[in-house]
XYZ file of C-alpha atoms in Angstrom:
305
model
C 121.891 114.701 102.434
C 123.530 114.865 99.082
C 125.122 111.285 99.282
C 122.109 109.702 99.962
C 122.704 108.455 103.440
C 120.302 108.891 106.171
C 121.558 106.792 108.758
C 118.858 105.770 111.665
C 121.259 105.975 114.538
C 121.399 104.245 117.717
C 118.783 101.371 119.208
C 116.032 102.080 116.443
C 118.470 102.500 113.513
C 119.322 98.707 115.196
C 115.844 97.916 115.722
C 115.093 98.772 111.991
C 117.834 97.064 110.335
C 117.127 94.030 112.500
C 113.311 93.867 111.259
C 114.636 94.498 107.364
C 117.487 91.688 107.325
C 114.841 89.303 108.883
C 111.961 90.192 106.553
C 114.839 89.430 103.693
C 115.998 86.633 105.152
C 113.240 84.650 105.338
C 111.259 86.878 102.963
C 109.384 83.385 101.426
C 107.862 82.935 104.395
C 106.546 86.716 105.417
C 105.677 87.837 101.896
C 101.780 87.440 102.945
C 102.410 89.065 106.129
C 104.165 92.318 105.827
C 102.473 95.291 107.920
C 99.220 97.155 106.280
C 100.263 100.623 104.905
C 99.283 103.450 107.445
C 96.501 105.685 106.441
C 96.913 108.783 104.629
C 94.686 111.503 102.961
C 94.080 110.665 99.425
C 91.009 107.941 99.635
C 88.730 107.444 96.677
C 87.571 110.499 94.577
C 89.915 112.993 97.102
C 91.747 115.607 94.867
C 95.229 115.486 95.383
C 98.595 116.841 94.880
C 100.359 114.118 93.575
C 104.276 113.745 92.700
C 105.522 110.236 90.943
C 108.677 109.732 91.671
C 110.612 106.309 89.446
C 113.112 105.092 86.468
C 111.944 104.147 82.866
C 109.135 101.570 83.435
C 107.507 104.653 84.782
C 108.217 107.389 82.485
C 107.482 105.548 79.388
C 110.037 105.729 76.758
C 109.278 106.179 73.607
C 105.516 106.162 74.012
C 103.725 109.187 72.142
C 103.660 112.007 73.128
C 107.174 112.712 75.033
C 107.054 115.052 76.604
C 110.935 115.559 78.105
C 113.627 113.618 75.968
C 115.922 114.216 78.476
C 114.122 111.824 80.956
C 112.393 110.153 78.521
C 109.005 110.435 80.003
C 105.336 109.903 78.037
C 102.406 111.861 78.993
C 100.757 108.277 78.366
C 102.851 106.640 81.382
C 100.781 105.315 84.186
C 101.312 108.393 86.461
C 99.680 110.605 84.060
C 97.102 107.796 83.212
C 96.427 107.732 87.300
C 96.394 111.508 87.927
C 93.779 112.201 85.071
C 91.556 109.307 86.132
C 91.691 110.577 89.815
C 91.566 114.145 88.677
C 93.693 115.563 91.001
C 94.720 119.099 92.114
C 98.399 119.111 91.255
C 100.763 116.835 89.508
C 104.422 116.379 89.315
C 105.959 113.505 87.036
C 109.625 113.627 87.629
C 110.359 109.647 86.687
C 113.232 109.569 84.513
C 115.046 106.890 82.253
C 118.065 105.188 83.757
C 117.746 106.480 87.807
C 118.618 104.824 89.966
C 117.521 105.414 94.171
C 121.093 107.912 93.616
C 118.294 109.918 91.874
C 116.672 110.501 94.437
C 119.357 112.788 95.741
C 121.370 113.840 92.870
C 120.121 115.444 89.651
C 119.858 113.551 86.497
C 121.107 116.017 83.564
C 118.401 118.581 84.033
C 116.302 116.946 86.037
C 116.770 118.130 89.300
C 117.149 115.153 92.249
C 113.325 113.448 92.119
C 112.843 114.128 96.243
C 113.081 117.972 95.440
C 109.497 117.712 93.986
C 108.066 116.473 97.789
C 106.932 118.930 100.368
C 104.454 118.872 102.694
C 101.246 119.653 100.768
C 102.277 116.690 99.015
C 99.620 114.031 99.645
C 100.410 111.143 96.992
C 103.577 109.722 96.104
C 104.050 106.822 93.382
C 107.341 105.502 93.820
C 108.837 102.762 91.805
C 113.058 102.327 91.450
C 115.221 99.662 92.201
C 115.606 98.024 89.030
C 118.584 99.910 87.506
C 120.377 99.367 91.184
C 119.940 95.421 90.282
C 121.337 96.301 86.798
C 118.246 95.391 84.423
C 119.751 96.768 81.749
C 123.308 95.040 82.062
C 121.902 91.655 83.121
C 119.883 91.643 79.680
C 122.941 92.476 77.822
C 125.056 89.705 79.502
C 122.768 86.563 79.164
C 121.432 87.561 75.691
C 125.888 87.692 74.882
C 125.935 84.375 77.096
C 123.387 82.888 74.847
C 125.009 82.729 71.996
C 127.270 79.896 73.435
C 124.275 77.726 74.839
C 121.056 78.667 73.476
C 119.722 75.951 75.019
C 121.219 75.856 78.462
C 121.327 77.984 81.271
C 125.053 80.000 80.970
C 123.570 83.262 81.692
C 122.369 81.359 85.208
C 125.896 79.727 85.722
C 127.891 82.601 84.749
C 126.078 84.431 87.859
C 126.103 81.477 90.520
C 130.228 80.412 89.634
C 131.083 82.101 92.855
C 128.664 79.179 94.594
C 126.210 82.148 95.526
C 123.840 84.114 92.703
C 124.989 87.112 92.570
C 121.944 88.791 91.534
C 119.935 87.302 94.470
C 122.697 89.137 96.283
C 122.415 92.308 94.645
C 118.566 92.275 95.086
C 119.202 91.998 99.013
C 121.796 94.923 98.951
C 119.125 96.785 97.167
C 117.038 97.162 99.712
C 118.376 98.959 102.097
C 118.747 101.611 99.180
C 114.912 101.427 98.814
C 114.125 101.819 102.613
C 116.448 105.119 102.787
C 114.412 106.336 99.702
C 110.925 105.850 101.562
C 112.055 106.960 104.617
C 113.348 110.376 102.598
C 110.028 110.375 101.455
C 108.044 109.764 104.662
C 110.454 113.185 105.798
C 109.885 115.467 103.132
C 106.274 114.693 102.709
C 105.010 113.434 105.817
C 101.557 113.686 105.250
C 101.324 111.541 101.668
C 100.351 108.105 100.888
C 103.158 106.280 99.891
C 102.906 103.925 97.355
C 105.493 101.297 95.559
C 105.317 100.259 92.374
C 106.622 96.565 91.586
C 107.777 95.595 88.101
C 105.265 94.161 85.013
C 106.126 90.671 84.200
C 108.969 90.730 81.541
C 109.276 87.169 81.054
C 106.657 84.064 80.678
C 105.522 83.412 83.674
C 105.819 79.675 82.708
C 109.318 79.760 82.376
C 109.294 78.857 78.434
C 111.149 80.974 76.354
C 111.470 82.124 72.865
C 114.628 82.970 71.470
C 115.704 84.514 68.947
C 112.481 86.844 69.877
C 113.674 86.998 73.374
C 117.622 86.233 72.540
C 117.756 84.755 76.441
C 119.355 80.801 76.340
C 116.211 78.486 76.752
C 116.903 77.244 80.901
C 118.055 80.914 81.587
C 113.909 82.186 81.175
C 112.758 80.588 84.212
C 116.032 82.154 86.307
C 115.320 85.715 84.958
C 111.897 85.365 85.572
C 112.425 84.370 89.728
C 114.685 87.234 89.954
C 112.210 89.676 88.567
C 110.270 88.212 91.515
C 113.104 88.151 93.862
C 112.995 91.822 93.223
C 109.598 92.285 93.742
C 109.039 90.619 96.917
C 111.904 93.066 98.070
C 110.027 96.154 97.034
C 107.067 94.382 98.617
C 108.375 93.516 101.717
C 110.296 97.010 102.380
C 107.349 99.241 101.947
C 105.689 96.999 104.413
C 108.514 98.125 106.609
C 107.910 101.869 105.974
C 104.228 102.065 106.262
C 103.758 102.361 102.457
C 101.374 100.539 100.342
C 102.604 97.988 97.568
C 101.182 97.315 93.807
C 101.297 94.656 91.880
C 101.904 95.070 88.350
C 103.672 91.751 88.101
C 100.026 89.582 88.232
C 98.014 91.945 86.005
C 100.631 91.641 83.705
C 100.981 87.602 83.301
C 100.076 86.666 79.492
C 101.432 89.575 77.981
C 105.569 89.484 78.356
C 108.044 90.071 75.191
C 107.410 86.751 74.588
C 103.709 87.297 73.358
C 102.928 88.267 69.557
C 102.590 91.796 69.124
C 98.664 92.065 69.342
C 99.131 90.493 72.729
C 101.974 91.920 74.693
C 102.543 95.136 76.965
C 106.212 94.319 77.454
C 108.390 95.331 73.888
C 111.241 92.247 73.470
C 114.715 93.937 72.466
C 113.242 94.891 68.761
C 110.282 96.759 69.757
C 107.293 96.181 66.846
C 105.233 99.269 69.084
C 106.418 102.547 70.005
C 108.521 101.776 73.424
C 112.307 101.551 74.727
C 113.395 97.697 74.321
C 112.741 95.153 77.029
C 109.572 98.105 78.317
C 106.470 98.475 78.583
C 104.421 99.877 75.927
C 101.458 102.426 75.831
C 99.102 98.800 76.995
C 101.629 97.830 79.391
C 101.641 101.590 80.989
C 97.837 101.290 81.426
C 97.536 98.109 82.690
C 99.761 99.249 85.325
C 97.721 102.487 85.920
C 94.766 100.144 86.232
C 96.920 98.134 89.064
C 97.615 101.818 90.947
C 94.019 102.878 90.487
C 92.805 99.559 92.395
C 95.263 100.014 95.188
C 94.379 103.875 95.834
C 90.398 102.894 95.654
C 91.005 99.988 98.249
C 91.704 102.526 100.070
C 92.767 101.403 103.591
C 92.754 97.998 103.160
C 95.661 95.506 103.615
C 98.578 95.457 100.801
């Protein structure tokens, strides 16, 4: 459907939506316990057609060689790091900067909507969205404005709790319903693939210490960005448990090498990149670390996310 809505309907839409608001509700507690993906073709050394599907953390912005400046997307992301390591039969990048799971539907300038590239011969999907729906990219403009007035406070923090509730713990929960309509759009259209999700690299020390002006974040506000980064995470983790689909970390791999680390050190470009990649992205390390993190997951084969 063009609008994006694929309602369930009737006792299993009920049944679904149940099991989703409890794994969200009391997601601190499940987050070790969510269901093992389902098996799919695709195991260790299998060629395979292969169609990643994602925003700008996968395309790679400004990472040599681009390869569609519309989208900016690398030939150097982690999809295309993954598909020539696994050297499979067919491949299909159509991540794109700024999507959002409306993407999935909709077209994107001239790339056409990102579920059109699924059909049934399909038998790997990468999938990684949902942090444009939280609003990375406004939330980083907001508390590095915010900091200005409290470097070393927390006003990006307050500014987002005033209401008595944190609104981007909120949004993160609204999210996911977004995310299960994507994978279950997925499961349709390609119903013999292995799904896979694709959390977010760690932006932020993991520590909570920060570094402004490299960072220009107020000092208490790190630690707040960096749980909702996780918040988000544990969503994406706990929704393709949901849907049968398998979940990678690129958050752990990543820890030691945020836009907080000197330039020899980090995969994650602060807001005045020093290597070729967007602001507040990974760069051409940070893209294959997490191609290293897919790689694992697909050679684990049928294990346990």
């Amino acid at each position: 459907m063009a609008n994006g809505r694929h309602p369930a309907g009737g006792a299993r839409g009920r049944r679904r939506s149940a099991v989703l608001g409890a794994a969200l509700g009391g997601c601190a507690l499940v987050a070790a316990g969510t269901a093992p993906a389902a098996a799919h073709p695709g195991g260790p050394g299998r060629a395979t057609a292969y169609v990643a599907l994602g925003d700008s953390y996968t395309s790679g912005p400004g990472i040599p060689r681009q390869v569609d400046a519309g989208c900016a997307r690398s030939d150097h992301n982690y999809p295309s790091l993954v598909a020539a390591r696994r050297q499979v039969a067919a491949f299909t990048d159509v991540s794109c900067g700024g999507a959002t799971t409306a993407e999935m539907w909709q077209a994107q300038g001239a790339n056409p909507p990102q579920l059109d590239a699924l059909d049934r011969h399909t038998d790997l999907v990468t999938v990684q969205i949902g942090g444009n729906d939280v609003g990375f990219g406004s939330i980083i403009g907001t508390c590095a404005r915010l900091a200005v007035q409290d470097p070393a406070g927390n006003p990006c923090e307050r500014a987002y709790t005033a209401s008595g509730h944190d609104q981007l713990a909120l949004t993160v929960v609204r999210t996911a319903p977004k995310i299960d309509r994507v994978l279950r759009a997925v499961h349709a259209r390609a119903p013999h693939a292995r799904v896979v999700v694709v959390g977010y690299p760690d932006l932020l020390p993991d520590d909570g210490s920060g570094c402004f002006p490299q960072v220009p974040f107020a000092q208490k506000d790190f630690g707040y960005l960096r749980d909702t980064e996780k918040r988000l995470n544990l969503m994406l983790r706990l929704v393709a448990g949901v849907n049968r689909a398998a979940y990678v970390d690129t958050y752990g791999p990543t820890v030691g090498h945020d836009m907080c680390k000197a330039p020899a050190d980090r995969w994650i470009e602060p807001l005045q990149p020093s290597s070729p990649a967007a602001p507040a992205h990974p760069n051409a390390k940070g893209e294959a670390a997490m191609a290293e993190a897919v790689l694992d997951r697909l050679d684990r084969g049928r294990g346990r996310d």
